Coordinates of C-alpha atoms in Angstrom, one line a residue:
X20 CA 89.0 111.4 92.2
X21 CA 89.6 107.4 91.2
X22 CA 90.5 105.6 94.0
X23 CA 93.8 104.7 91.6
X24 CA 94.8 107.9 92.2
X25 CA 94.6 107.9 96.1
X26 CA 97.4 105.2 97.0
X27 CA 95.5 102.0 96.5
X28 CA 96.8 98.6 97.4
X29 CA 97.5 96.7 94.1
X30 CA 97.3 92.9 95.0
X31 CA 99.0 91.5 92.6
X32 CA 102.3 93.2 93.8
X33 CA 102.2 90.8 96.4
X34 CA 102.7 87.4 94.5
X35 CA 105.9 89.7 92.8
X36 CA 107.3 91.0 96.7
X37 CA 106.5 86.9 97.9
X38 CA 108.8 85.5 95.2
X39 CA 111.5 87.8 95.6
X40 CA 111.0 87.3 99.6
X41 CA 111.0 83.8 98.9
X42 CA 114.2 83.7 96.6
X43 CA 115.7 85.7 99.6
X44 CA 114.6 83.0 102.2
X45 CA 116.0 80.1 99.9
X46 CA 119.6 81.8 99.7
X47 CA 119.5 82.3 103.1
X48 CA 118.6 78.7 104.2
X49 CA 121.8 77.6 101.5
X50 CA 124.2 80.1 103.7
X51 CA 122.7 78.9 106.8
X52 CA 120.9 75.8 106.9
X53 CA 119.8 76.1 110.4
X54 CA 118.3 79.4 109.1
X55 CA 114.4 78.7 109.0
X56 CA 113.1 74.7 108.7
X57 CA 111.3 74.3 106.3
X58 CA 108.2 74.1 108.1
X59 CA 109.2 77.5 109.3
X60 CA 109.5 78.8 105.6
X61 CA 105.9 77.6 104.4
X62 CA 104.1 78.5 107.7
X63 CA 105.6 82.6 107.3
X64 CA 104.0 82.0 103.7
X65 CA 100.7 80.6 105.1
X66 CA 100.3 83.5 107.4
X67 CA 101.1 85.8 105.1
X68 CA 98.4 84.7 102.4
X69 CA 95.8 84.2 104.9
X70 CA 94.0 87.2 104.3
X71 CA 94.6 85.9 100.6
X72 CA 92.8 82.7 101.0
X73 CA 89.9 84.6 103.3
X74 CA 89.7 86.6 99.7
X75 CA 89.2 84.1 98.0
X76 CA 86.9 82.2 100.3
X77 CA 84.7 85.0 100.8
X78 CA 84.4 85.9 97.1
X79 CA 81.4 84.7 95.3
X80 CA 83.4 84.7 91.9
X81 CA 86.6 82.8 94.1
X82 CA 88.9 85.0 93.1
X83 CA 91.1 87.9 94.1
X84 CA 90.2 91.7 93.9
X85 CA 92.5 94.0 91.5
X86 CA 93.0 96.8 94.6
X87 CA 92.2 97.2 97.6
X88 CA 91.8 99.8 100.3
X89 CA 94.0 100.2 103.6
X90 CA 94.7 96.9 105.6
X91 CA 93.1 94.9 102.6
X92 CA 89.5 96.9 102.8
X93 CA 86.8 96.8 99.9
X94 CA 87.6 99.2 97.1
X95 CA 84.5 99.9 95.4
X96 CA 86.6 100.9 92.3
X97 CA 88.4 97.6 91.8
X98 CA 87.2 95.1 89.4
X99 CA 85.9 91.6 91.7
X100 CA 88.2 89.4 90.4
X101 CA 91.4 89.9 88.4
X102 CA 93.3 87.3 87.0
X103 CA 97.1 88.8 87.7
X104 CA 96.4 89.2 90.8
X105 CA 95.7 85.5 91.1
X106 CA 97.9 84.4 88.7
X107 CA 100.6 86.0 90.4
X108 CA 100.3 84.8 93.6
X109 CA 99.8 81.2 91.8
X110 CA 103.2 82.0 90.5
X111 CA 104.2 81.8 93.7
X112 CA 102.5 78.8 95.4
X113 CA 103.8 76.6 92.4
X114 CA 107.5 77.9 93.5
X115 CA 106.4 76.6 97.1
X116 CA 105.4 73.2 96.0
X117 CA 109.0 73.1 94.3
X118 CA 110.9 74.1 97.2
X119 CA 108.9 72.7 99.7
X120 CA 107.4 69.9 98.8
X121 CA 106.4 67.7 101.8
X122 CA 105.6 71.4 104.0
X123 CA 103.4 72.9 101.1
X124 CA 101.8 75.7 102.8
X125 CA 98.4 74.6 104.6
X126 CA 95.3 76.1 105.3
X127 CA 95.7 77.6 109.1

């Protein structure tokens, strides 16, 4: 059976659930501005893509896998490198650098 068929983890859903999460976060801080600092706001993002960056750091084509396994493990089925699941989460770091500009999320 394809791996597809057994519940992978599609990564570029992520760049997708971070923009709504981050759309969230900024009507939240415009209710309540003591909600998160900004510094607060790109550091939850910077943990969050860390495995993300590791990905990419580890990857001899520097790019991000089209599925993984559980918790982010190989999937032999996926292609190496897939540009929506990049793109997608490049989506998302340009929205960052728009919101946040002086806190852009850092390598940790």
């Amino acid at each position: 059976t394809s791996s597809r068929t057994q519940g992978p983890q599609w990564v570029w859903c992520m760049g997708f659930y971070l923009r709504a999460k981050l759309r969230d976060f900024l009507q939240l801080k415009k209710d309540n501005p003591d909600f998160m600092s900004d510094e607060e706001v790109a550091q939850h993002f910077a943990t969050v893509l860390a495995p993300h960056r590791a990905m990419i750091s580890s990857d001899p084509y520097r790019g991000l896998t089209e599925l993984t396994n559980k918790d982010g493990q190989h999937c032999p089925n996926s292609c190496p490198t897939q540009a929506w699941s990049s793109g997608c989460l490049l989506e998302l770091l340009m929205e960052l650098q728009q919101n946040f500009p002086v806190t852009m999320v850092t390598e940790q």
